[in-house]
JSON list of C-alpha atoms in Angstrom, two decimals:
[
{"chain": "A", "resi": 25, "resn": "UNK", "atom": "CA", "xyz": [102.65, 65.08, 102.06]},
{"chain": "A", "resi": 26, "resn": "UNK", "atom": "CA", "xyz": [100.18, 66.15, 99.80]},
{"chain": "A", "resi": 27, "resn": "UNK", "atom": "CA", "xyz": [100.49, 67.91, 96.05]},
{"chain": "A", "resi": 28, "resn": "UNK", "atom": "CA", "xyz": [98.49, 70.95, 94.82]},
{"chain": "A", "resi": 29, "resn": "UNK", "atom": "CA", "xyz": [97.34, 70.71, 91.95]},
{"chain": "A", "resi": 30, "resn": "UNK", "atom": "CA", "xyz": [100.75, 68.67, 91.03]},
{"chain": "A", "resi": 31, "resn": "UNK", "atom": "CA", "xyz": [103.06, 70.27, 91.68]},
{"chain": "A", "resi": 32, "resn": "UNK", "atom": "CA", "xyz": [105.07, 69.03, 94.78]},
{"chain": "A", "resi": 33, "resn": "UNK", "atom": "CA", "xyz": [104.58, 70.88, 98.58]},
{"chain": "A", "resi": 34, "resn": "UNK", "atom": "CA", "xyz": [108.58, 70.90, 99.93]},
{"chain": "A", "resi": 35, "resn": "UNK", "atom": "CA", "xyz": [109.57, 72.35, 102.92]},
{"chain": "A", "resi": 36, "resn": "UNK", "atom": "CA", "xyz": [111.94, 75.61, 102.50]},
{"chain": "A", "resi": 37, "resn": "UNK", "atom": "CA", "xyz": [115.92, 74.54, 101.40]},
{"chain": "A", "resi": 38, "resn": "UNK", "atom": "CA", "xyz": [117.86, 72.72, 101.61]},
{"chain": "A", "resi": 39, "resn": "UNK", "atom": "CA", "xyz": [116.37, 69.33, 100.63]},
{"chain": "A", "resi": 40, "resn": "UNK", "atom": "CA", "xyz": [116.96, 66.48, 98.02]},
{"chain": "A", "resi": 41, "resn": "UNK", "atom": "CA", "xyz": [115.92, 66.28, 94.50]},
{"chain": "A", "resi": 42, "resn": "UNK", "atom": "CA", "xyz": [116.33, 63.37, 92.49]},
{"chain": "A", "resi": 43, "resn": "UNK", "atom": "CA", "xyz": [115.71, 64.01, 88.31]},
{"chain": "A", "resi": 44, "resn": "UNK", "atom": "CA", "xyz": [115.03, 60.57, 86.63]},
{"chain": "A", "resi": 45, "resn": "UNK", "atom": "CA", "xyz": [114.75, 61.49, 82.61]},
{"chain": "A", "resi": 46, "resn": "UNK", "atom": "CA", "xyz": [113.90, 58.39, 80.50]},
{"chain": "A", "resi": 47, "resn": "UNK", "atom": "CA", "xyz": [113.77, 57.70, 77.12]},
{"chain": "A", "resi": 48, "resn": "UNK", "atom": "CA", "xyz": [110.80, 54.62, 75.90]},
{"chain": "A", "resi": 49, "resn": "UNK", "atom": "CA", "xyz": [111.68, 51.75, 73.77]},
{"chain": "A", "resi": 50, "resn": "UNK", "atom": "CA", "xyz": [109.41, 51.41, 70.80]},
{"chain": "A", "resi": 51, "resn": "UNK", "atom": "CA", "xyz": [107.67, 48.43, 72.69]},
{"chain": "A", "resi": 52, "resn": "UNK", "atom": "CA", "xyz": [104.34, 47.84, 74.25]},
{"chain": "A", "resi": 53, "resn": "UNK", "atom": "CA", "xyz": [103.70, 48.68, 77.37]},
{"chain": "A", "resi": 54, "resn": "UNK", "atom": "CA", "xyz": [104.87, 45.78, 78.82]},
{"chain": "A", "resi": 55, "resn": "UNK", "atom": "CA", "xyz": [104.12, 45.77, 82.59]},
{"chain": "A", "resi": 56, "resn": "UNK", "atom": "CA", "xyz": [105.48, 49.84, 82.52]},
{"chain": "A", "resi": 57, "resn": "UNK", "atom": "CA", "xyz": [102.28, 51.66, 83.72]},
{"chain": "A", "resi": 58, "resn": "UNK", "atom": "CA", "xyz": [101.76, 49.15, 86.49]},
{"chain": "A", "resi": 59, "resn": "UNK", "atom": "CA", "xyz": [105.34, 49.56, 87.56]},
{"chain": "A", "resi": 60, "resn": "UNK", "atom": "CA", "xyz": [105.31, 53.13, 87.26]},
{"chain": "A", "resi": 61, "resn": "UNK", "atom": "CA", "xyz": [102.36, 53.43, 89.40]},
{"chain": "A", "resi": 62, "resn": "UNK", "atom": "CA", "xyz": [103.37, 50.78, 91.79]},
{"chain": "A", "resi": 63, "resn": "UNK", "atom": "CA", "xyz": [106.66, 52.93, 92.03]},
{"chain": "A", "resi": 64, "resn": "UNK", "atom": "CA", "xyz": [104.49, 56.12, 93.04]},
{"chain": "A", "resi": 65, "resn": "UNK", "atom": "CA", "xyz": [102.92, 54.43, 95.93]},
{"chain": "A", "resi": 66, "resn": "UNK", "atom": "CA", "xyz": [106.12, 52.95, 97.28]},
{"chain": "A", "resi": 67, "resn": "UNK", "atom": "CA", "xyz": [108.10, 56.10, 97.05]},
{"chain": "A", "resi": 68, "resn": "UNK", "atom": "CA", "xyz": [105.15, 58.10, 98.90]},
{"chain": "A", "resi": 69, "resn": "UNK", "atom": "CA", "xyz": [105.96, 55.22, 101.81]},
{"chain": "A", "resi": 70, "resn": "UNK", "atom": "CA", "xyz": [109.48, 55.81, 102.08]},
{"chain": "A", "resi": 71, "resn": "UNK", "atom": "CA", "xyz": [111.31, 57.53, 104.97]},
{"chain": "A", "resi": 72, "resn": "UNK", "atom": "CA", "xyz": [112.25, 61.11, 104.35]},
{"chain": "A", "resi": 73, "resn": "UNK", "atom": "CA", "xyz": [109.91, 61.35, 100.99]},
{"chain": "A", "resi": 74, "resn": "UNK", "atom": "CA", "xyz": [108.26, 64.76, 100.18]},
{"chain": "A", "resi": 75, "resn": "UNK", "atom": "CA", "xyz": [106.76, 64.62, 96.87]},
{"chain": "A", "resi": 76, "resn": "UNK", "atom": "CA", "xyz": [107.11, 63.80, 93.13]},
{"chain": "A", "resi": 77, "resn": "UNK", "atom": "CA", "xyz": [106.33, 65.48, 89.93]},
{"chain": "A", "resi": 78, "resn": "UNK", "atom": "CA", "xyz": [106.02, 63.57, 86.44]},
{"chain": "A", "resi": 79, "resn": "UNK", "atom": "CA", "xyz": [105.47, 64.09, 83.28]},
{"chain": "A", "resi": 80, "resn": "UNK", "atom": "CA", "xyz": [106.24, 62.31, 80.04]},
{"chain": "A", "resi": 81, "resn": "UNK", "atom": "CA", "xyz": [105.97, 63.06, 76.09]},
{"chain": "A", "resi": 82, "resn": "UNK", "atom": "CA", "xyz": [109.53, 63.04, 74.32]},
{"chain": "A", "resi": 83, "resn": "UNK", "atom": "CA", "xyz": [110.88, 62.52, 77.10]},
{"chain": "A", "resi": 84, "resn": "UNK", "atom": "CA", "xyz": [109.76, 61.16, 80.48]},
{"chain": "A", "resi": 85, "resn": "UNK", "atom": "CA", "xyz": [110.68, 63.29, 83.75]},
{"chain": "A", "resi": 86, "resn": "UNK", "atom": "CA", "xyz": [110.20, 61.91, 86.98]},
{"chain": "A", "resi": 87, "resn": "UNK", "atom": "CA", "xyz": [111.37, 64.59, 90.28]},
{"chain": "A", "resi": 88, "resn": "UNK", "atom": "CA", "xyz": [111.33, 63.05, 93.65]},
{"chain": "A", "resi": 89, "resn": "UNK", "atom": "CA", "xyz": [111.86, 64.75, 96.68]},
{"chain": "A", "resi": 90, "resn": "UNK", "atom": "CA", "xyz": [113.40, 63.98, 99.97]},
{"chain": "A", "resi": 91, "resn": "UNK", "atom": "CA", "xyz": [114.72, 65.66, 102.89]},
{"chain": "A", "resi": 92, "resn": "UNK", "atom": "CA", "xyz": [118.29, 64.77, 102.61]},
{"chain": "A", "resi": 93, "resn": "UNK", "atom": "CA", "xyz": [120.65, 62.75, 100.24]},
{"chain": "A", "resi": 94, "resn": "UNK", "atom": "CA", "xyz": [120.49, 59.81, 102.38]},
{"chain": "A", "resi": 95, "resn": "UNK", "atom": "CA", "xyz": [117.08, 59.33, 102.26]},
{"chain": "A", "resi": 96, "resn": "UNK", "atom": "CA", "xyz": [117.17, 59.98, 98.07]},
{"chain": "A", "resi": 97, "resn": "UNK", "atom": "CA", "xyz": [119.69, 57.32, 98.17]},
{"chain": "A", "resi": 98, "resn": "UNK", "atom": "CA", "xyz": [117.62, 54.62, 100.27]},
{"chain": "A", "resi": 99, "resn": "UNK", "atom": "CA", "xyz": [114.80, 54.75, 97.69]},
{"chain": "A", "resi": 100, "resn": "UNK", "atom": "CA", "xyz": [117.24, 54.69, 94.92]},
{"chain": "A", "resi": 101, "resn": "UNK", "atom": "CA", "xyz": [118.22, 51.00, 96.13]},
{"chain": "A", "resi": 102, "resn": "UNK", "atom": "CA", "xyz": [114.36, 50.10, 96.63]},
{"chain": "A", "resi": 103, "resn": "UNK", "atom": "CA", "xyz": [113.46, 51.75, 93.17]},
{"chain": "A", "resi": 104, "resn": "UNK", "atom": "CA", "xyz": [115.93, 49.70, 91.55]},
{"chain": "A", "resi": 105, "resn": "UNK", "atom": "CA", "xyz": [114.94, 46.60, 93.57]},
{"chain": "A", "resi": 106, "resn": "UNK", "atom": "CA", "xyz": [112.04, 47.12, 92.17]},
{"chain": "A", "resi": 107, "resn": "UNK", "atom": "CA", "xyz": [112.13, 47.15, 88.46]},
{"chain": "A", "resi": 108, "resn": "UNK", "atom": "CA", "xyz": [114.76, 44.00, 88.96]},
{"chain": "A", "resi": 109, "resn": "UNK", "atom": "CA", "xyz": [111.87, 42.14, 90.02]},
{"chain": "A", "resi": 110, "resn": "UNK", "atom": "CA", "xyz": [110.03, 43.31, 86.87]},
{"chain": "A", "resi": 111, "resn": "UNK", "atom": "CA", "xyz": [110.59, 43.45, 83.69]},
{"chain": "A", "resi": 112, "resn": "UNK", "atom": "CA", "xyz": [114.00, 45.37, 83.81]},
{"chain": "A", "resi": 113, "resn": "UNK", "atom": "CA", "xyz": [115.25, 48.62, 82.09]},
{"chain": "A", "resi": 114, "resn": "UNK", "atom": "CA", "xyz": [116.16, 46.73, 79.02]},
{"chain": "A", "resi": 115, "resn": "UNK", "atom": "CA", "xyz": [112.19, 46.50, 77.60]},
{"chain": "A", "resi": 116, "resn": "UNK", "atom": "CA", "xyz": [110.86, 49.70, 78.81]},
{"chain": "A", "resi": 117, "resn": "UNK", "atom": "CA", "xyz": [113.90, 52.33, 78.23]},
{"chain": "A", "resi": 118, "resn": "UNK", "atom": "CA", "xyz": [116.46, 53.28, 75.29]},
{"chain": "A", "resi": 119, "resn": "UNK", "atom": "CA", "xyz": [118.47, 55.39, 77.68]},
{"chain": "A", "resi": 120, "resn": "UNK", "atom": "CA", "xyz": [117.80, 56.91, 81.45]},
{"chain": "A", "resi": 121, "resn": "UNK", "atom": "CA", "xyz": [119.49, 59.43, 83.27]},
{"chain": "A", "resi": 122, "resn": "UNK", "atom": "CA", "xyz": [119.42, 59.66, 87.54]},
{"chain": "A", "resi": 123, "resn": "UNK", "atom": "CA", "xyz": [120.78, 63.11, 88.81]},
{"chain": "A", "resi": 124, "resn": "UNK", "atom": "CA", "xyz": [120.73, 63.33, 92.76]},
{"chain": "A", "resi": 125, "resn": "UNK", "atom": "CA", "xyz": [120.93, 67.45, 93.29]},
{"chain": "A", "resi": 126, "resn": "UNK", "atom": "CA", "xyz": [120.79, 69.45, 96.46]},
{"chain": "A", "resi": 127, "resn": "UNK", "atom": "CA", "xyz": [118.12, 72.36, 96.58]},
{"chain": "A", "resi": 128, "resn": "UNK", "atom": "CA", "xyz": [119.40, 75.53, 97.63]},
{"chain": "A", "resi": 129, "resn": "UNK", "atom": "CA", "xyz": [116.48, 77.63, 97.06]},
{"chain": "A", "resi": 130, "resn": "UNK", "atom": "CA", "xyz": [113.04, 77.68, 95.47]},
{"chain": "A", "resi": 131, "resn": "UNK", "atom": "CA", "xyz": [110.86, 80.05, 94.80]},
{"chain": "A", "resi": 132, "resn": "UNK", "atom": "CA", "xyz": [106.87, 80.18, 93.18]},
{"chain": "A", "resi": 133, "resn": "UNK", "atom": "CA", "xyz": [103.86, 81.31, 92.22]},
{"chain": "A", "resi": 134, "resn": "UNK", "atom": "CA", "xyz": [100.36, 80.18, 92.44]},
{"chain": "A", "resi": 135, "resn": "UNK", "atom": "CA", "xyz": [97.08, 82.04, 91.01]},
{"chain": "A", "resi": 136, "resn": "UNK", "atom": "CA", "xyz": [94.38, 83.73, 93.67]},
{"chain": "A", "resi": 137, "resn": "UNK", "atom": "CA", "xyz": [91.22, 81.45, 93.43]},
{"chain": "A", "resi": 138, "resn": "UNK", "atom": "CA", "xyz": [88.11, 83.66, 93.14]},
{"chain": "A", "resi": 139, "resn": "UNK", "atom": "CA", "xyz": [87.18, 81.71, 96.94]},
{"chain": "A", "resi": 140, "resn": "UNK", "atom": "CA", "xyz": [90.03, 81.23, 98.75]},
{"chain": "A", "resi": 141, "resn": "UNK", "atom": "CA", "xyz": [90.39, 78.58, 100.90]},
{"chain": "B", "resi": 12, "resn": "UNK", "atom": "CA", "xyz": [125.90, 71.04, 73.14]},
{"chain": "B", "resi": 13, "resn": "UNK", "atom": "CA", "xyz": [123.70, 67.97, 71.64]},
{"chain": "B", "resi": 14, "resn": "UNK", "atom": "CA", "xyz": [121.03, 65.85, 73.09]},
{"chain": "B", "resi": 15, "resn": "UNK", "atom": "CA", "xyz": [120.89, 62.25, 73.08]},
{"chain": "B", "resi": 16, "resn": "UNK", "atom": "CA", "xyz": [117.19, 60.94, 71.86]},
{"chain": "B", "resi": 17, "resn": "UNK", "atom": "CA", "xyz": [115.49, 63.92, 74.06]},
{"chain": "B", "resi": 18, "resn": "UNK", "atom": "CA", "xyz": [118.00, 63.39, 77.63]},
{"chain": "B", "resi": 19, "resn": "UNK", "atom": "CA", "xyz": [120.52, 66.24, 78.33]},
{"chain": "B", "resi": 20, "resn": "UNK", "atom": "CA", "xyz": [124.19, 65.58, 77.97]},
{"chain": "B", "resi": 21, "resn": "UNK", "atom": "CA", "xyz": [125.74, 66.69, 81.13]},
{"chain": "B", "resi": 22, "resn": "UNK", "atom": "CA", "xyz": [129.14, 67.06, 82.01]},
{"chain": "B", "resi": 23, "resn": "UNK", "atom": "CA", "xyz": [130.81, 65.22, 85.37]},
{"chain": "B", "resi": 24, "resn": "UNK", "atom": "CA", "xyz": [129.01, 66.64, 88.46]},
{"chain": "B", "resi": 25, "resn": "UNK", "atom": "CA", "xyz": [128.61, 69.30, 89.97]},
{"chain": "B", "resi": 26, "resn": "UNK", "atom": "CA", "xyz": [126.95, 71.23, 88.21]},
{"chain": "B", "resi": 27, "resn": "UNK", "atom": "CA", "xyz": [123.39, 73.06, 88.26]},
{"chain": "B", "resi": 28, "resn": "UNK", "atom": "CA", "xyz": [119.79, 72.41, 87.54]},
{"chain": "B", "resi": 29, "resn": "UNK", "atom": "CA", "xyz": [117.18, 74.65, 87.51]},
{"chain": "B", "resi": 30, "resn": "UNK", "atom": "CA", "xyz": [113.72, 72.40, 87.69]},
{"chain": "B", "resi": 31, "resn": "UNK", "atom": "CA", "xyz": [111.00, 74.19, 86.36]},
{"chain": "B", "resi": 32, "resn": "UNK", "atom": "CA", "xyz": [107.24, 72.86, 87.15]},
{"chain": "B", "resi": 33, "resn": "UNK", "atom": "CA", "xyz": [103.75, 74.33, 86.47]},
{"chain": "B", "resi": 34, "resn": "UNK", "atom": "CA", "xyz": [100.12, 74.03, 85.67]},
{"chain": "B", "resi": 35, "resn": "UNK", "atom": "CA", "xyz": [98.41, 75.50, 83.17]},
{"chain": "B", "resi": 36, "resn": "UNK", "atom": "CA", "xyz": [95.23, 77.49, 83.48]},
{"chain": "B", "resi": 37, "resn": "UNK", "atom": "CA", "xyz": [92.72, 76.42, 80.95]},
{"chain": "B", "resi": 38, "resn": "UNK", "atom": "CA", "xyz": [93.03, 78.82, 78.97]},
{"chain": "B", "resi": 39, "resn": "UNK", "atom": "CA", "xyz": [93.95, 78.60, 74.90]},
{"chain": "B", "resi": 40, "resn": "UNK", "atom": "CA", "xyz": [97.16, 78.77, 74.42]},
{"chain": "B", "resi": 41, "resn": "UNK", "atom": "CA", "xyz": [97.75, 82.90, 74.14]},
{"chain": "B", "resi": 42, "resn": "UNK", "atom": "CA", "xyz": [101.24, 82.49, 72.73]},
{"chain": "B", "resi": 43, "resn": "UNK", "atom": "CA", "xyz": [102.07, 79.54, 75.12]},
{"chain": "B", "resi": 44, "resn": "UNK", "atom": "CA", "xyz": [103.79, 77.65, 72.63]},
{"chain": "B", "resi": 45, "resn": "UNK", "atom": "CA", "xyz": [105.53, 80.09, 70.64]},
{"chain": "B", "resi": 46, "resn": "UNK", "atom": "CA", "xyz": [106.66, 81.25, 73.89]},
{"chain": "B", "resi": 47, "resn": "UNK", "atom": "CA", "xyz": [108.42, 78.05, 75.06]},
{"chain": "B", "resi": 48, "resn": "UNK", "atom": "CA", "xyz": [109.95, 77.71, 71.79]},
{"chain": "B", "resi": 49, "resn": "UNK", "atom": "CA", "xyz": [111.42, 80.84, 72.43]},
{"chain": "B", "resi": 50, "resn": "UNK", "atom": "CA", "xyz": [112.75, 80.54, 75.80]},
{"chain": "B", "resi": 51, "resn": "UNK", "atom": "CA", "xyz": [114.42, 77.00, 74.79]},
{"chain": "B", "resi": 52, "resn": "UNK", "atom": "CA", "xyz": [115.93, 78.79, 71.59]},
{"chain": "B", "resi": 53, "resn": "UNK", "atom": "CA", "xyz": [117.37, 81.58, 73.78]},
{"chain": "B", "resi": 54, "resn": "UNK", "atom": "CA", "xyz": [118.70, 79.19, 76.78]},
{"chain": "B", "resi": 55, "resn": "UNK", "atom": "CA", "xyz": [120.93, 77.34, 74.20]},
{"chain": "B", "resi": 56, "resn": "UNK", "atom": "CA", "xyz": [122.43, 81.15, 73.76]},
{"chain": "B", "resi": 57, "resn": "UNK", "atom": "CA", "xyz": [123.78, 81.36, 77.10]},
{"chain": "B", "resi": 58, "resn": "UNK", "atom": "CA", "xyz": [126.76, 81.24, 78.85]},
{"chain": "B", "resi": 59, "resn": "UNK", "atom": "CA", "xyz": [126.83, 78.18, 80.55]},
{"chain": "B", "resi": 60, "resn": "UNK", "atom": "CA", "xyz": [124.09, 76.41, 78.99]},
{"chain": "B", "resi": 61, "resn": "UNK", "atom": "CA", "xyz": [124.81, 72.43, 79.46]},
{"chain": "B", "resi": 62, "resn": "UNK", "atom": "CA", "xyz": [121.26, 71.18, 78.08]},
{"chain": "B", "resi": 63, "resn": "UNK", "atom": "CA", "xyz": [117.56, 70.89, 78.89]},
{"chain": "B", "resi": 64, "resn": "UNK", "atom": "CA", "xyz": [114.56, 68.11, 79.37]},
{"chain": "B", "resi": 65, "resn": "UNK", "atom": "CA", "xyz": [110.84, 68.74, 79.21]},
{"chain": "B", "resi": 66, "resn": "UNK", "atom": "CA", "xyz": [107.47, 67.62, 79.02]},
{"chain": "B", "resi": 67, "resn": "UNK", "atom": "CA", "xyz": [103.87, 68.63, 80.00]},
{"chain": "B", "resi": 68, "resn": "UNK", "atom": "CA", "xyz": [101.13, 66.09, 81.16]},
{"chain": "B", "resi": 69, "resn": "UNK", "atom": "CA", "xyz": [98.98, 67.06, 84.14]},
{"chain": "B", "resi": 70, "resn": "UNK", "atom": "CA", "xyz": [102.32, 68.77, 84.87]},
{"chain": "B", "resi": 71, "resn": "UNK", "atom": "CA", "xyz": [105.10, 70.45, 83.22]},
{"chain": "B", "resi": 72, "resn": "UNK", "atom": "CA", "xyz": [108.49, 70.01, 83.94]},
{"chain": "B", "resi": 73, "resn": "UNK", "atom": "CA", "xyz": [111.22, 72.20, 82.43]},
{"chain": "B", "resi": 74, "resn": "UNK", "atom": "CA", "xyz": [114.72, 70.83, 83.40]},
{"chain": "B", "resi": 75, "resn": "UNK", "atom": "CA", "xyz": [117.62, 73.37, 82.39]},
{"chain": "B", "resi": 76, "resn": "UNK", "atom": "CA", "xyz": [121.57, 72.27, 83.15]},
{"chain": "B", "resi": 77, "resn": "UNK", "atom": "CA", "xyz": [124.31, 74.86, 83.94]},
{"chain": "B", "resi": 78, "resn": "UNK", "atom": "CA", "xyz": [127.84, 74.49, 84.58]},
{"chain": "B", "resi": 79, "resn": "UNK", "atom": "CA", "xyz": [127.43, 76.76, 87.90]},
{"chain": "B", "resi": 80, "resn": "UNK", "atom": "CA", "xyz": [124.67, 78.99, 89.67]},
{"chain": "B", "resi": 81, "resn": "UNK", "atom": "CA", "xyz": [125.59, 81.97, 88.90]},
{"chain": "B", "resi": 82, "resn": "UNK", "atom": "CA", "xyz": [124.93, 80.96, 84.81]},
{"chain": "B", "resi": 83, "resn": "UNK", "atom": "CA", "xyz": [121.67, 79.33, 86.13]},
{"chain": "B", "resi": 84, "resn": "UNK", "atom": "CA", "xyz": [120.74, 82.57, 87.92]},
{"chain": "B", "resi": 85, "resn": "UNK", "atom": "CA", "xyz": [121.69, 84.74, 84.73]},
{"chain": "B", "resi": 86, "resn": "UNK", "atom": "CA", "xyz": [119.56, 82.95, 83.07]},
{"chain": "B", "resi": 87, "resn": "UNK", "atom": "CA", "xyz": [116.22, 83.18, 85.41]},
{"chain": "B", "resi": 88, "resn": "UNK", "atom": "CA", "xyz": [116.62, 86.66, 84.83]},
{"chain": "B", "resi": 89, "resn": "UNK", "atom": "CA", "xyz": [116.44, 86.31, 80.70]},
{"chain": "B", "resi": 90, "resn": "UNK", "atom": "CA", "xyz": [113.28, 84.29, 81.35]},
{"chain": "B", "resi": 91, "resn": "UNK", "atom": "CA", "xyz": [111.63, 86.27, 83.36]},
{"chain": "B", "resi": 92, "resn": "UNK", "atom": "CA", "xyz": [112.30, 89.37, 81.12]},
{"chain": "B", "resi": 93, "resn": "UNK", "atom": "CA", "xyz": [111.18, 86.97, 78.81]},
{"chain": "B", "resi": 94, "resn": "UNK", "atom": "CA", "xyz": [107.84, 85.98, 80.13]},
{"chain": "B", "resi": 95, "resn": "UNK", "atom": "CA", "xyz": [107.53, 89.80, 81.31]},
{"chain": "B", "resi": 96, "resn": "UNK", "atom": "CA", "xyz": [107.44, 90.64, 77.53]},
{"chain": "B", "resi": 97, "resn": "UNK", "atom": "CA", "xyz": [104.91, 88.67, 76.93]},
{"chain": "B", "resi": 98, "resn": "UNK", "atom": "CA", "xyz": [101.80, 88.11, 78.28]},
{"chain": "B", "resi": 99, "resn": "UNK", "atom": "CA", "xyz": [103.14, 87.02, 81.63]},
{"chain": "B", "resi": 100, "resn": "UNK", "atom": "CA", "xyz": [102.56, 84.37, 83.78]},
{"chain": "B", "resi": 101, "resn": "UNK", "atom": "CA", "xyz": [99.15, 85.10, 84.98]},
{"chain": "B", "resi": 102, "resn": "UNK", "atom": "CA", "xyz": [97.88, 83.74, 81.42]},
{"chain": "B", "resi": 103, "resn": "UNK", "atom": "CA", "xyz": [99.47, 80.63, 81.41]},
{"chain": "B", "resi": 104, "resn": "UNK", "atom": "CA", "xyz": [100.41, 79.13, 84.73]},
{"chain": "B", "resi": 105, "resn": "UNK", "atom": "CA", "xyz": [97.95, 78.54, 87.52]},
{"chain": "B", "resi": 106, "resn": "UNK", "atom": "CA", "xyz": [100.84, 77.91, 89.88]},
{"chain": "B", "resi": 107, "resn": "UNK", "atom": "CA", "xyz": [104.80, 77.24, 89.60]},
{"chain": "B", "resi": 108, "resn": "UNK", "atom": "CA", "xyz": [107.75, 76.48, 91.10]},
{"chain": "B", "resi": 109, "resn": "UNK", "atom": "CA", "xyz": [111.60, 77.01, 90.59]},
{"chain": "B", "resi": 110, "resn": "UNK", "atom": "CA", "xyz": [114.16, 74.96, 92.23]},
{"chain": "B", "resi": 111, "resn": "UNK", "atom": "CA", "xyz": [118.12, 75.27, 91.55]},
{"chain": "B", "resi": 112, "resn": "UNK", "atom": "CA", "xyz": [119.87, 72.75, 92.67]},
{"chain": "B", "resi": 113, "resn": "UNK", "atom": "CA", "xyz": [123.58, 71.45, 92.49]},
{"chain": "B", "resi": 114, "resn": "UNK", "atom": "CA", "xyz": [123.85, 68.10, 90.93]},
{"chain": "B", "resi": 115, "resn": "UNK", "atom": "CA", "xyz": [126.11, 65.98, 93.27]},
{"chain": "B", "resi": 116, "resn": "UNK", "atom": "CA", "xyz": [126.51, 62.90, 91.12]},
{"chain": "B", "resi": 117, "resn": "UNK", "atom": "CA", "xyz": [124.58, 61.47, 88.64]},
{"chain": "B", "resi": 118, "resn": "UNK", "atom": "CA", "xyz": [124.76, 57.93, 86.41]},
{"chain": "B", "resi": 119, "resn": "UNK", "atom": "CA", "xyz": [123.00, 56.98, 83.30]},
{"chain": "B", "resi": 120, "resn": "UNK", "atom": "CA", "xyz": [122.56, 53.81, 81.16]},
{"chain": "B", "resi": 121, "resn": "UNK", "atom": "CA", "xyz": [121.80, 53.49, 77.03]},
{"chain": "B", "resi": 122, "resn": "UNK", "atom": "CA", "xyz": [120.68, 50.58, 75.43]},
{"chain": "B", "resi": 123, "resn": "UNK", "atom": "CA", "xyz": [123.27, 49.19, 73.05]},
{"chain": "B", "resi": 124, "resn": "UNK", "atom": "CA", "xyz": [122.32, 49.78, 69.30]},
{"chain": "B", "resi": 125, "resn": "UNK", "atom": "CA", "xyz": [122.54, 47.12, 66.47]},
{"chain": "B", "resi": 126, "resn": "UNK", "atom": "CA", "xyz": [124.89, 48.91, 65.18]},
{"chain": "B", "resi": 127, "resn": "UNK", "atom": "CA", "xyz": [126.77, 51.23, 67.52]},
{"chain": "B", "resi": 128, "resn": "UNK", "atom": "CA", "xyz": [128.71, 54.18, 65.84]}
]
């Protein structure tokens, strides 16, 4: 599925949302912007994925979505399979937090263009 | 309640999140800032507040935490009056998108410190 403009296209609720909030150790990068983007791609291949929206500065904020909790859960176990075979938590992050949340309704808002597609 | 280094201290599940993402139009920041300062200032006010997460790349992604829906839902409607106030969305966002959500578990990890306290 495709973003606009980066924000995440779901389908209407109920679906998955998995918040990943990280905190960076002090160190260099470390392998952490290859991983991260290697971890973009992989999630975009996974079964029941709809989207992801990230953005760090304090604070890094990762929001994947998928269409049910088992699905969210299956990439949870490849995600983590994943930075085991890298570096590891211990040189990129001080502290992380995964929240797996149901979506029970959205709502938005996006600006007329001048030439609307 | 506190933060730990930027990440929201959240009670045992459930409870809610309200995930808020958006682009920004291009244009200077028109009270942008003072704005968000605001809103975070006033969340921390209300009943039910457990703690919020954000940061603004490409995208921007407000997390707020609630101990139910119904505080997460009293609170949309203080931002919006908010925002209404002010100059309003059509100044600042060139799209958005609010999700609530119930957070169904959740697990976290911290580095150990030299010296813990």
């Amino acid at each position: 599925m495709t973003d606009t403009g980066g924000l995440a296209r779901t389908p209407q609720p109920p679906y998955t949302a998995v918040i990943f909030t990280s905190t960076r150790t002090e160190a260099d990068d470390q392998g952490y912007e290859a991983m991260s983007a290697a971890m973009a791609e992989l999630a975009a291949q996974q079964p029941g994925y709809l989207g992801m929206e990230s953005a760090r500065e304090d604070v890094g904020i990762t929001v994947s979505y998928w269409t049910d909790e088992n699905a969210a859960l299956a990439w949870k176990d490849v995600a983590a399979h994943l930075v085991a075979q890298r570096r590891g938590r211990a040189s990129w992050y001080s502290a992380y937090q995964v929240r797996v949340a149901t979506v029970g309704r959205d709502y938005g808002w996006t600006a007329p263009t001048p030439h609307d597609r």
